Structures are given as structure tokens and as C-alpha cells.
Amino acid sequence: MTEITDSMPDWEKRFRAPRVSLPDWAVDAPDRSLFVSNATGTYELYAWDRSTGGQRQVTDRPSGTTDGLLSPDGSSIWWFSDSDGDEFGIWLRQPFGGGEDVPAAPGLEPSYSAGLAVGRHGASVVGRSTDEEGTTIHVVREGAEPVEIYRHRESAGVGDLSHDGTLIALEHTEHGDAMHAALRVVRLDGSPVAELDDTEGGSRELGLEVLGFAPVEGDTRLLVGHQRRGRWEPMIWDVASGEETDLAIELPGDVNAEWYPDGSGLLVAHSFEARGELWRYDLASRELVRIDTPQGSVSGATARPSGEVEYLWSSAALPPQVRSTSGATVLDPPGMKAPESVPVEDVWVEGPGGRIHALVQRPAGTKGPLPTVFEIHGGPTWHDSDAFAAGPAAWVDHGFAVVRVNYRGSTGYGRAWTDALKHRVGLIELEDVAAVRAWAVESGLADPERLVLAGGSWGGYLTLLGLGTQPDVWAVGLAAVPVADYVTAYHDEMEALKALDRTLLGGAPEEVPERYAASSPLTYVDAVRAPVYISAGLNDPRCPIRQVENYVDRLAARGAVHEVYRYDAGHGSLVVEERIKQLEMEIAFAVARLADRETAGRTPGEGGGPE
């Protein structure tokens, strides 16, 4: 890892400063924990024995590793091994104290992961997804062949395994709506126990999710997330009796929850308008008590057997910290701390589908009009929040304002806002971006001649689509790992994303070709006037490289100004050096192209560009 020096710019230090995730811990051995860190310059898994304070690096791969799980007894670590970020691989198992990696589920061929539940009574459950088979789910016992207990063409996944190891909760979309899952509970032989389907066979857009079985031997209560009141919130479903207990937690926004280790209460995570907070819900008294956390974002939380709550917190201005309700810092990575950034300002703009929430950061002491980056989040079912992010902070350090828009499709603003993306995919989100862009210019924040549209994944897709459908308003476009040619992307992407696209657009490309054409950046590529920078992973299963090349070929054929950076990884990189390199190239491209525009009298032009 590159040595951090005082002369290094703050934006680069934010990437290089060591970070840690919220530590996971073994249910029956709570002193044994697993976390992710970039301490070596690549994000990898680390084991931590809290009783001794000892830590060790579990994985060491050129492309990095972040998917891992502790066995309930803490004796072993399961981690997912793919090839250079392609997300297609197998689960390996390693002793907690170190040793040889061995296949955790011998006999199962490589696949995309569709969930994992490691059991305490000798049986674990592995979910797999492939283009050929769809979803299959298998019960795995050491020394025995895996047993397939579920198979379906539509997407599904492992939700949880009951504390006594006899019941498996599955999420499935057999009804064909990949955005709204139904639940099924089965025994280890696959025989059904209970079914819960709020979609009523696909006729209603109401989803369910598994939040976890009660942590008590023989307890058949399952904590479930539902959308019956227009947002995500928890309820308890007794899968043996069928009884449903509505918790009626009266908080605005989305509400998530997990069990306290003794089963007496729930740790409630509340997300609302780009910020998060924690509560304890007592199941006996039905009392909801707020857990004191600073304003900002709680990215993860867990209740320990002692009753203390550990959580990962940050704000746009302050770097992440793993804290405890005891007041202690739980896990403090060694080395330099990331420099602080500037806080976000909340902006609400009236849009065609309702009030749009945007987060704004600007260099301290500036008023505008400023060169402005519209940094569009991926997902699309995600949201930008008041959380620390090295990318936007870097743009601010370079004199740019940054605007992040929680467009329709974003989470945290109710089910109707999230589910608004149907059939006019991409175009709906860009209507919201356009409304916020108009506010940014009219308010004096943004220079209308120096507007940069940028994003990664779904944000990269919206960037390319926006450059083609709104060609006169953007000065530069920066698209990372984007969907560029929707039809080709559909045919090349992983199976679970095919199901999502069929839900969003109402069918496959052969069934609704006009919708794919209307939502594909390739349709509008000849209208693009702004210089375009594209970065793409050669092994990306989500936004595959072939469809990016189709778009680039069209740019090149008409001599449009563009640059393309291809790198040997999947859907983004887990290597810090690579992340820095990519952002440095994006900033350099934007600064140079804006300077060219200024020199040319602020007139969009065309001309060949290097790849």
C-alpha cells in the first residue's frame, strides 16, 4: 500500500485511510468476529478474537474479498471465491484460527450466489443461480452430497435457517415480479411448512423479506419485512400457527429490524430522508425507546449478548466510526484517520412525481455559480444519504459543487416512490434529475455551462441516457460500469438481473422491444454532444463489457469526443489504488474538457477523442 504522507492531497488520503466494516460475530461464540478492511490497500476479510485482541487477515486475493460469514459456533469462516470480480464462484471454508481453505459445499458447481445460511446442527443451506438452471437451493452436510430442495427459473434466495436448524425461510418470485418477493418456509427435505404472499400471485405490488428467525431453540417465529402500509416495516409471523403480529412501529420512512440475542426485543433501524437512527422495541411491553446516535447515517448495527448495541456511523463531513452504546469505540483501524469533508445541505424540489430530495455539498466559503457534478446513485433501489463518501468529497476539494438526487426509484421515501420505475425506465429518474438541475441553476449554485453528469452502475446508465436525451444541458459525462446498450446487456447479464429487467420493463426485449429502445442509451447515442468518459470492468456480470463496446463503437464512428478505460475487475474494484486511479482520471477528464469548452467560447463541439 502506498505510504500516506503529509504532502498527499486530502482527497487521496480519504481513500487510503484504513477503514473497517461493522464486525459480524458468531452467535454461539460472540468473542469471535469477522470484518472487512482495506488496511493492505485491498478490501479483504479479517478475523478478530475479542478475548485476546488478536486479528488476522483471512483472505488475500488480487481482486479483493468482501463476502464472508462466520459459522454459529465460530469455528470456521465461509467466504465466496469468484474469479477477478465476476461474482461466479463457490463457497470456501477456513478455520477461524487460520489454515487451509477447502470447498464448503463439495459437489456444487460454481454459480452466482443466491444466499447462504450456516447451521449449528450440521446442516447449512446454499443458494445458487445460473443462466442455465435459474435458482437452485441445496442442503449441505459435511461428508455427504448436497441435496437439492428447490428449483425455479425465476429468482429466489435463502433467507434464514431456524435456530434449531429444522426450518428454512426462502424468498422467491415465482409469480414473476422480481421487485416483490413472496416467502416460503420449508423443512430440510424441501417439504412445505408455510407460505406468505402479499403479491397474491403477482396481482399486487407488495413485497416481503426475511429478517430472521427468533434466536431461541424451537421458536417458530420469523421476523418479516412487509410493505402493507406503504413502506418497509417489520412484523412477526409464527410459521407454525400462521399467526401474524403487527408491531405498528409508528415511524416515518422505512423501518428494518433484527432480534436481540435473547429474543426479548428488536433492534430497529429507521431510515428516513437520507438519515438513519436506532431504536429498541420491547416485545413484552411493546415500548419503543430511541437509542442515542448522532445525526448522520447508521450503515449497520447489531445487538450484543450484553445488551449493548454496536453500530457503524458516519456523516458527509465525518468519517465512519464503529461505535457502541457503552460510549466506546469498538474497532479503530490503525494508521492515519481520513480527513473530514464538508456537511451536506438538504434541498427539496417539486418534481413531476412529487417532492424530490437532493443532497448538496459545496466548497467551504463559496457561493456560486460553481462547476457542479450531479453524482447519480446506482441501484436503482438505493439512496444517497448523509454518509461519508470519498468520491463526492474529492470533487468538492477540486472546487466543484456536488448534487446527489434521490430520484423516483430510491429507497427511504415510501413504497410508491421506490416502485415508480415501471416501463419508462431511466426516463422517469432523469425527469427528477432535470427538476433538481433547474433548481441548482436558478438558485445560483450551479454554472449552467459547467454541469457534469456522473454516476456508476445504474447511475452510469442514467448518465449515458441523460447525455442522449438531454444533450444541450450537460457539458461533460462520466459513466462508470454503465448499462449502455440495454438489449445486449439483458442477454449478457446475470440471471437475477434479467428477472429484474423483465419486471421493470414488462417483459424481455423480444416481448416489449419499444420499451427497451426507449430506455436504452444506445438509441440516443448519435444525439450526444458532451465529451464522454466511460470506465468498465472486463469481468462485470451486471453491466457486461460487450454492450459497453457497442456504445463506444457508435461514439467512435462519428468522431465524438470520448475516452474509455477498461480494467481487469468486475462491477467496480476492491483495490484502493484502482479506485484512486479511476477518480483521478475522471476529474482530469472533466477539468480538461471544461477548460476546452471555455476556450472554445462555451460552445459544445465534436471531434475525435482517444480511447
XYZ file of C-alpha atoms in Angstrom:
611
model
C 0.000 0.000 0.000
C 1.292 3.468 -0.862
C 2.686 5.333 2.145
C 0.459 8.166 3.325
C 2.392 11.422 3.576
C 1.576 14.958 4.663
C 2.046 16.156 1.091
C -0.639 13.794 -0.198
C -3.896 15.649 -1.003
C -6.791 15.164 1.387
C -8.999 13.599 -1.287
C -6.482 10.811 -1.789
C -5.983 10.326 1.956
C -9.715 9.670 2.334
C -9.373 6.667 0.044
C -6.144 5.391 1.573
C -7.001 5.811 5.253
C -7.713 2.368 6.761
C -11.397 1.557 7.192
C -13.291 -1.279 8.830
C -16.824 -2.585 8.443
C -19.187 -3.318 11.318
C -17.873 -6.595 12.795
C -20.133 -9.624 12.495
C -19.966 -12.076 15.403
C -20.620 -15.771 15.920
C -23.982 -16.390 17.566
C -22.675 -19.065 19.958
C -19.171 -17.618 20.329
C -19.650 -13.837 20.484
C -15.950 -13.130 21.095
C -15.216 -14.315 17.577
C -15.818 -11.682 14.906
C -15.353 -11.103 11.196
C -14.935 -7.755 9.452
C -13.781 -6.202 6.166
C -10.879 -3.759 5.926
C -8.771 -2.027 3.288
C -5.695 -1.985 5.571
C -3.480 -3.627 2.913
C -4.804 -1.458 0.098
C -7.345 -4.079 -0.961
C -10.630 -4.841 0.774
C -10.289 -8.252 2.439
C -11.806 -10.293 5.289
C -10.273 -10.251 8.776
C -10.859 -12.451 11.836
C -10.865 -10.843 15.288
C -10.703 -12.714 18.592
C -12.087 -10.198 21.064
C -10.964 -12.244 24.071
C -7.303 -11.854 23.115
C -7.465 -8.822 20.851
C -5.771 -10.826 18.104
C -6.574 -10.060 14.471
C -5.511 -11.813 11.298
C -6.171 -11.444 7.593
C -8.368 -14.273 6.325
C -8.300 -13.698 2.555
C -5.629 -12.309 0.268
C -6.608 -12.032 -3.389
C -5.553 -9.529 -6.061
C -9.183 -8.526 -6.705
C -10.201 -8.437 -3.016
C -12.900 -10.223 -0.985
C -15.903 -8.918 0.939
C -18.438 -11.779 1.114
C -17.930 -13.874 4.218
C -19.857 -15.417 7.117
C -18.956 -16.964 10.471
C -20.341 -20.340 11.476
C -22.605 -20.072 14.572
C -20.010 -21.764 16.786
C -17.256 -19.503 15.492
C -15.098 -22.417 14.419
C -14.956 -21.529 10.736
C -15.309 -18.741 8.201
C -17.182 -19.237 4.933
C -16.142 -16.917 2.110
C -17.156 -16.626 -1.529
C -14.407 -17.193 -4.082
C -15.026 -15.830 -7.576
C -12.667 -15.025 -10.468
C -11.460 -11.427 -10.699
C -14.751 -9.929 -9.555
C -17.078 -11.858 -11.891
C -19.292 -12.944 -8.906
C -19.368 -16.508 -10.249
C -17.744 -18.981 -7.880
C -18.008 -21.284 -4.868
C -18.017 -21.020 -1.088
C -14.765 -21.917 0.651
C -14.320 -22.621 4.360
C -11.343 -21.759 6.545
C -10.759 -22.433 10.287
C -11.221 -19.322 12.414
C -7.661 -19.547 13.684
C -6.233 -19.980 10.204
C -5.455 -22.901 7.948
C -6.278 -24.374 4.592
C -9.254 -23.202 2.530
C -11.472 -26.122 1.500
C -14.713 -26.207 -0.528
C -17.567 -25.656 1.918
C -20.083 -27.391 -0.329
C -18.238 -30.073 -2.320
C -20.255 -31.221 -5.296
C -21.820 -27.844 -6.086
C -20.547 -26.307 -9.300
C -19.647 -22.590 -9.488
C -22.587 -20.196 -9.695
C -23.786 -16.772 -8.693
C -24.679 -16.704 -5.016
C -28.358 -16.793 -4.039
C -27.860 -16.660 -0.299
C -26.262 -18.711 2.457
C -27.330 -19.871 5.920
C -24.745 -21.723 8.015
C -26.372 -24.038 10.557
C -25.390 -25.063 14.066
C -26.661 -28.649 13.814
C -24.630 -29.963 10.894
C -26.751 -28.688 8.024
C -26.247 -25.494 6.038
C -28.212 -24.055 3.132
C -26.621 -22.742 -0.083
C -28.451 -20.807 -2.776
C -27.200 -20.820 -6.370
C -28.163 -19.003 -9.557
C -27.070 -19.792 -13.113
C -28.290 -18.831 -16.553
C -28.973 -22.467 -17.386
C -30.766 -23.607 -14.212
C -32.288 -20.466 -12.716
C -32.249 -20.692 -8.922
C -31.459 -23.870 -7.025
C -31.189 -24.261 -3.238
C -29.281 -27.060 -1.555
C -28.890 -28.511 1.932
C -25.237 -29.230 2.632
C -23.904 -31.608 5.292
C -20.243 -32.378 5.833
C -19.286 -35.728 4.358
C -22.471 -36.038 2.296
C -23.541 -35.000 -1.184
C -25.521 -31.743 -1.360
C -29.277 -32.268 -1.602
C -31.298 -30.025 -3.895
C -34.536 -28.929 -2.219
C -35.693 -26.122 -4.539
C -35.508 -25.196 -8.222
C -37.212 -22.481 -10.268
C -36.463 -20.370 -13.336
C -37.354 -17.125 -11.548
C -35.089 -15.547 -8.943
C -35.140 -16.754 -5.348
C -32.805 -16.840 -2.380
C -32.016 -18.245 1.048
C -33.478 -16.067 3.798
C -32.583 -17.802 7.059
C -32.274 -21.102 8.903
C -34.134 -21.527 12.190
C -32.141 -21.630 15.429
C -32.697 -25.385 15.788
C -31.795 -25.977 12.135
C -35.097 -27.579 11.118
C -36.761 -24.802 9.075
C -35.566 -22.803 6.081
C -37.102 -19.472 5.094
C -36.898 -18.696 1.372
C -37.664 -15.571 -0.635
C -39.000 -16.311 -4.125
C -40.502 -14.551 -7.139
C -42.225 -17.468 -8.846
C -45.081 -15.059 -9.648
C -42.725 -13.161 -11.996
C -42.324 -9.872 -10.094
C -38.633 -9.664 -9.193
C -39.170 -6.490 -7.148
C -41.718 -8.001 -4.744
C -40.833 -11.354 -3.222
C -43.078 -13.902 -1.518
C -41.945 -16.128 1.371
C -41.960 -19.880 1.778
C -40.826 -21.884 4.789
C -39.736 -25.467 4.173
C -38.186 -28.333 6.102
C -34.706 -29.628 5.346
C -36.158 -32.103 2.849
C -37.873 -29.266 0.988
C -41.389 -30.124 2.131
C -43.530 -27.005 2.660
C -44.479 -25.635 6.077
C -45.980 -22.226 5.345
C -46.365 -19.645 2.581
C -46.845 -15.878 2.743
C -47.525 -13.999 -0.492
C -48.625 -10.373 -0.300
C -48.499 -10.147 -4.111
C -51.449 -12.592 -4.294
C -49.853 -14.461 -7.153
C -48.342 -11.373 -8.737
C -51.501 -9.279 -8.860
C -50.365 -6.773 -6.196
C -47.059 -4.912 -5.897
C -46.369 -5.710 -2.241
C -43.095 -7.315 -1.236
C -41.875 -9.354 1.713
C -38.391 -10.057 3.012
C -36.894 -12.405 5.590
C -35.352 -10.582 8.550
C -34.561 -13.661 10.623
C -35.888 -16.485 12.794
C -36.155 -15.914 16.541
C -32.805 -16.772 18.207
C -34.409 -19.318 20.526
C -34.339 -23.107 20.255
C -37.661 -24.465 18.987
C -39.095 -20.981 18.362
C -41.027 -20.811 15.095
C -41.409 -17.031 14.958
C -39.978 -15.367 11.869
C -39.281 -11.643 11.695
C -40.547 -10.412 8.326
C -40.350 -7.108 6.463
C -43.556 -6.061 4.674
C -44.937 -3.115 2.651
C -48.617 -3.230 3.580
C -48.685 0.349 4.847
C -46.754 1.959 2.014
C -43.210 1.457 3.337
C -40.946 -1.253 4.662
C -41.640 -2.224 8.276
C -41.358 -5.393 10.394
C -43.910 -7.851 11.703
C -43.665 -11.271 13.366
C -45.033 -14.335 11.608
C -45.335 -17.612 13.540
C -44.803 -20.088 10.726
C -46.228 -22.974 12.776
C -49.526 -21.384 13.789
C -49.804 -18.850 10.969
C -50.332 -16.004 13.457
C -49.140 -12.582 12.293
C -48.263 -9.913 14.844
C -48.348 -6.342 13.576
C -45.791 -4.305 15.522
C -47.245 -0.945 14.428
C -43.986 0.946 14.788
C -45.096 4.491 14.068
C -42.015 5.997 12.455
C -41.944 7.737 9.045
C -39.805 6.236 6.314
C -38.527 2.666 6.049
C -38.105 0.542 9.174
C -35.878 -2.530 9.434
C -35.249 -4.735 12.463
C -33.338 -7.683 13.860
C -33.685 -9.724 17.036
C -31.876 -9.021 20.272
C -29.846 -12.168 21.066
C -32.219 -13.311 23.839
C -35.331 -12.819 21.695
C -36.858 -10.304 24.123
C -36.816 -7.351 21.789
C -35.926 -5.954 18.394
C -33.168 -3.623 17.315
C -34.968 -1.232 14.961
C -33.099 0.617 12.214
C -35.048 3.593 10.914
C -34.156 5.233 7.580
C -35.862 8.477 6.657
C -34.953 11.308 4.298
C -31.308 10.268 3.860
C -30.530 9.744 7.553
C -30.687 6.837 9.959
C -31.299 6.185 13.629
C -31.736 3.242 16.030
C -34.475 2.189 18.444
C -35.161 -0.731 20.792
C -38.607 -2.329 20.623
C -39.548 -4.390 23.691
C -41.802 -7.266 22.654
C -43.451 -7.683 26.089
C -44.354 -4.028 26.716
C -44.455 -3.015 23.006
C -42.462 0.039 24.064
C -40.226 1.798 21.520
C -37.177 3.536 23.004
C -34.728 5.598 20.977
C -31.048 4.667 21.105
C -28.927 7.798 21.151
C -26.842 8.213 17.979
C -25.537 11.411 16.341
C -27.265 12.859 13.297
C -25.997 11.199 10.167
C -26.234 7.675 8.813
C -26.136 4.328 10.582
C -24.835 1.904 7.972
C -25.235 -1.183 10.134
C -25.988 -2.171 13.720
C -26.024 -5.273 15.885
C -27.146 -6.023 19.441
C -24.602 -7.923 21.529
C -25.470 -10.533 24.207
C -24.591 -7.952 26.883
C -27.382 -5.713 25.603
C -25.011 -3.124 24.160
C -25.535 -2.098 20.555
C -22.629 -1.691 18.160
C -23.121 0.390 15.035
C -21.254 1.873 12.084
C -21.900 5.611 11.884
C -20.764 8.472 9.667
C -21.923 11.751 8.189
C -20.970 13.528 4.979
C -18.477 15.570 6.996
C -17.139 12.945 9.431
C -15.503 9.586 8.542
C -17.000 6.233 9.598
C -16.650 5.005 13.172
C -17.656 1.685 14.744
C -19.272 2.784 17.996
C -21.025 1.180 20.949
C -23.877 2.432 23.108
C -21.438 1.976 26.001
C -19.614 5.025 24.644
C -16.588 3.066 23.498
C -15.082 2.852 20.018
C -15.459 -0.806 19.105
C -12.872 -1.189 16.372
C -10.441 1.571 15.458
C -8.277 0.853 12.407
C -4.597 1.705 12.838
C -2.873 4.475 10.928
C -3.965 7.838 9.618
C -7.563 8.956 10.009
C -9.428 10.141 6.928
C -9.600 13.942 6.664
C -13.023 15.458 7.258
C -15.138 16.929 4.468
C -17.990 19.456 4.307
C -21.539 18.749 5.534
C -24.489 18.267 3.204
C -27.341 20.693 2.704
C -30.857 19.329 2.218
C -32.808 20.575 -0.787
C -36.415 19.786 -1.669
C -37.593 20.414 -5.222
C -41.061 19.987 -6.675
C -40.910 17.435 -9.488
C -43.302 15.734 -11.890
C -43.839 12.833 -9.486
C -43.716 14.711 -6.170
C -41.148 16.389 -3.930
C -37.594 15.342 -4.708
C -34.922 15.239 -2.021
C -31.385 16.180 -3.011
C -28.170 16.462 -1.005
C -25.775 19.297 -1.831
C -22.123 19.809 -0.908
C -20.052 22.824 -1.922
C -16.541 24.047 -1.129
C -16.487 25.948 2.168
C -16.956 29.683 1.788
C -18.185 29.571 -1.821
C -21.495 30.803 -3.158
C -21.552 30.165 -6.905
C -22.287 29.771 -9.635
C -19.923 26.800 -9.437
C -18.958 23.961 -11.737
C -21.314 21.266 -10.497
C -21.260 17.476 -10.574
C -24.599 15.688 -10.491
C -23.462 12.403 -8.922
C -26.280 9.905 -9.627
C -26.543 6.885 -7.346
C -26.808 3.292 -8.509
C -29.361 0.688 -7.569
C -31.823 1.917 -8.649
C -33.374 0.784 -5.349
C -30.864 2.593 -3.149
C -30.468 6.146 -1.904
C -27.794 8.724 -1.247
C -27.547 9.611 2.413
C -25.803 11.894 4.864
C -22.872 9.484 4.997
C -19.154 9.834 4.406
C -18.198 9.306 0.761
C -14.687 9.857 -0.540
C -15.788 10.419 -4.149
C -18.062 13.455 -3.660
C -15.588 14.878 -1.122
C -12.856 14.730 -3.775
C -14.935 16.779 -6.217
C -15.553 19.373 -3.513
C -11.808 19.568 -2.873
C -11.344 20.348 -6.584
C -13.719 23.291 -6.440
C -16.934 21.632 -7.609
C -20.344 21.624 -6.011
C -21.848 18.135 -5.783
C -25.574 17.423 -6.084
C -26.965 13.967 -5.352
C -30.594 13.299 -6.262
C -32.803 10.666 -4.644
C -34.912 10.229 -7.755
C -38.049 8.109 -8.047
C -36.882 4.537 -7.531
C -34.823 5.469 -4.468
C -35.491 3.830 -1.113
C -36.322 5.629 2.130
C -39.259 7.679 0.818
C -42.044 5.103 0.785
C -43.090 2.225 -1.450
C -44.803 4.369 -4.093
C -41.614 6.394 -4.664
C -39.476 3.244 -4.955
C -41.939 1.410 -7.211
C -42.458 4.323 -9.609
C -39.975 2.901 -12.118
C -42.166 0.925 -14.456
C -41.987 0.748 -18.239
C -40.450 4.266 -18.691
C -37.269 3.091 -17.020
C -34.479 5.669 -16.907
C -36.637 8.433 -18.318
C -38.549 8.798 -15.041
C -35.377 9.191 -12.989
C -33.997 11.745 -15.429
C -37.159 13.866 -15.099
C -36.319 14.208 -11.412
C -32.661 14.953 -12.133
C -33.794 17.653 -14.592
C -36.020 19.281 -11.971
C -33.172 19.445 -9.462
C -30.796 20.681 -12.168
C -33.192 23.555 -12.916
C -33.261 24.451 -9.213
C -29.451 24.330 -8.997
C -29.104 26.788 -11.871
C -31.936 29.100 -10.824
C -30.680 29.245 -7.228
C -27.256 30.405 -8.350
C -25.454 27.305 -7.100
C -24.569 25.788 -10.480
C -22.992 27.340 -13.557
C -25.281 26.154 -16.391
C -22.302 25.930 -18.755
C -20.278 23.697 -16.409
C -22.643 20.881 -15.483
C -21.190 17.366 -15.191
C -23.458 14.310 -15.211
C -21.793 11.354 -13.484
C -22.560 8.032 -11.844
C -21.726 4.356 -11.519
C -23.746 1.243 -12.331
C -27.386 2.415 -12.591
C -26.009 5.917 -12.137
C -23.687 5.293 -15.084
C -26.676 4.102 -17.096
C -28.606 7.271 -16.253
C -25.542 9.316 -17.186
C -25.372 7.897 -20.712
C -29.145 8.062 -21.129
C -29.163 11.650 -19.879
C -26.404 12.720 -22.270
C -28.502 11.432 -25.174
C -31.958 12.600 -24.091
C -30.852 15.938 -22.606
C -27.909 16.741 -24.912
C -27.992 20.535 -24.622
C -27.631 20.869 -20.853
C -24.641 18.702 -19.897
C -21.060 19.826 -20.524
C -19.375 16.511 -19.605
C -20.489 12.941 -18.873
C -18.696 10.406 -16.648
C -20.149 6.888 -16.680
C -18.680 4.047 -14.605
C -19.703 0.411 -15.210
C -22.879 1.531 -17.039
C -25.708 -0.082 -18.928
C -25.093 1.388 -22.398
C -26.960 -0.953 -24.751
C -29.968 -2.282 -22.825
C -30.834 -5.169 -25.164
C -27.310 -6.592 -25.283
C -26.923 -6.011 -21.544
C -30.070 -8.056 -20.924
C -28.778 -11.021 -22.907
C -25.308 -10.963 -21.284
C -26.085 -10.117 -17.638
C -26.541 -12.482 -14.697
C -29.902 -14.259 -14.483
C -31.207 -12.404 -11.416
C -30.845 -9.079 -13.235
C -32.699 -10.431 -16.270
C -35.643 -11.084 -13.942
C -35.420 -7.538 -12.576
C -35.373 -6.066 -16.084
C -38.435 -8.100 -17.075
C -40.227 -6.671 -14.042
C -39.148 -3.087 -14.707
C -39.882 -3.096 -18.416
C -42.780 -5.536 -18.530
C -41.042 -8.390 -20.344
C -37.948 -9.463 -22.261
C -36.615 -7.396 -25.202
C -38.388 -9.672 -27.689
C -41.718 -9.058 -25.929
C -41.566 -5.260 -25.440
C -38.889 -4.037 -27.882
C -40.246 -0.491 -27.918
C -39.726 -0.119 -24.152
C -36.138 -1.355 -24.303
C -35.465 1.003 -27.199
C -36.940 3.966 -25.347
C -34.853 3.205 -22.241
C -31.555 2.318 -23.927
C -28.705 4.865 -24.104
C -27.675 3.320 -27.441
C -30.895 4.646 -29.004
C -29.779 8.228 -28.369
C -26.010 7.903 -28.797
C -25.924 9.961 -32.007
C -27.510 12.909 -30.175
C -24.757 13.050 -27.531
C -22.837 16.340 -27.741
C -20.881 16.357 -24.466
C -17.476 14.671 -24.136
C -17.923 11.242 -22.536
C -15.636 9.291 -20.220
C -16.518 5.627 -19.645
C -14.866 3.101 -17.316
C -15.810 -0.571 -17.455
C -14.772 -3.830 -15.793
C -13.798 -6.606 -18.164
C -15.385 -9.256 -15.892
C -18.560 -7.374 -14.965
C -21.630 -9.700 -14.801
C -24.044 -6.837 -14.068
C -23.117 -4.366 -16.822
C -21.162 -6.639 -19.189
C -18.380 -5.294 -21.374
C -19.839 -6.239 -24.801
C -22.744 -3.821 -24.521
C -20.359 -1.033 -23.454
C -18.217 -1.704 -26.530
C -21.305 -1.425 -28.763
C -21.937 2.062 -27.402
C -18.282 3.090 -27.689
C -18.155 1.903 -31.300
C -21.056 4.216 -32.127
C -19.317 7.170 -30.463
C -16.114 6.429 -32.334
C -17.892 6.025 -35.685
C -18.970 9.654 -35.662
C -15.806 11.035 -34.062
C -17.434 12.041 -30.778
C -15.101 13.183 -28.008
C -14.722 10.270 -25.645
C -12.280 8.252 -23.572
C -12.665 4.673 -22.394
C -10.847 2.963 -19.549
C -11.132 -0.813 -19.290
C -9.801 -2.594 -16.211
C -9.455 -6.194 -15.109
C -12.179 -6.497 -12.456
C -15.927 -6.898 -12.135
C -18.615 -4.403 -11.186
C -16.165 -1.931 -9.680
C -12.885 -2.554 -7.892
C -11.993 -3.513 -4.315
C -8.438 -2.237 -4.778
C -7.829 1.212 -3.294
C -5.128 2.128 -5.821
C -7.507 1.331 -8.670
C -10.304 3.423 -7.161
C -7.962 6.395 -6.800
C -6.707 5.977 -10.348
C -10.218 5.942 -11.764
C -11.373 9.020 -9.880
C -8.182 10.870 -10.771
C -8.835 10.112 -14.444
C -12.459 11.260 -14.178
C -11.509 14.552 -12.521
C -8.728 15.196 -15.043
C -11.091 14.482 -17.940
C -13.796 16.789 -16.578
C -11.401 19.640 -15.785
C -9.734 19.424 -19.211
C -12.994 19.232 -21.131
C -14.485 22.157 -19.216
C -11.335 24.139 -19.974
C -11.655 23.226 -23.676
C -15.250 24.413 -23.595
C -14.216 27.714 -22.035
C -11.519 28.206 -24.653
C -13.967 27.463 -27.447
C -16.389 30.067 -26.151
C -18.600 27.595 -24.308
C -19.908 26.030 -27.494
C -20.358 22.241 -27.482
C -18.236 20.704 -30.201
C -17.329 17.403 -31.682
C -14.098 15.791 -32.665
C -12.241 12.569 -32.223
C -11.060 11.508 -28.795
C -8.573 8.889 -27.603
C -9.574 5.605 -26.083
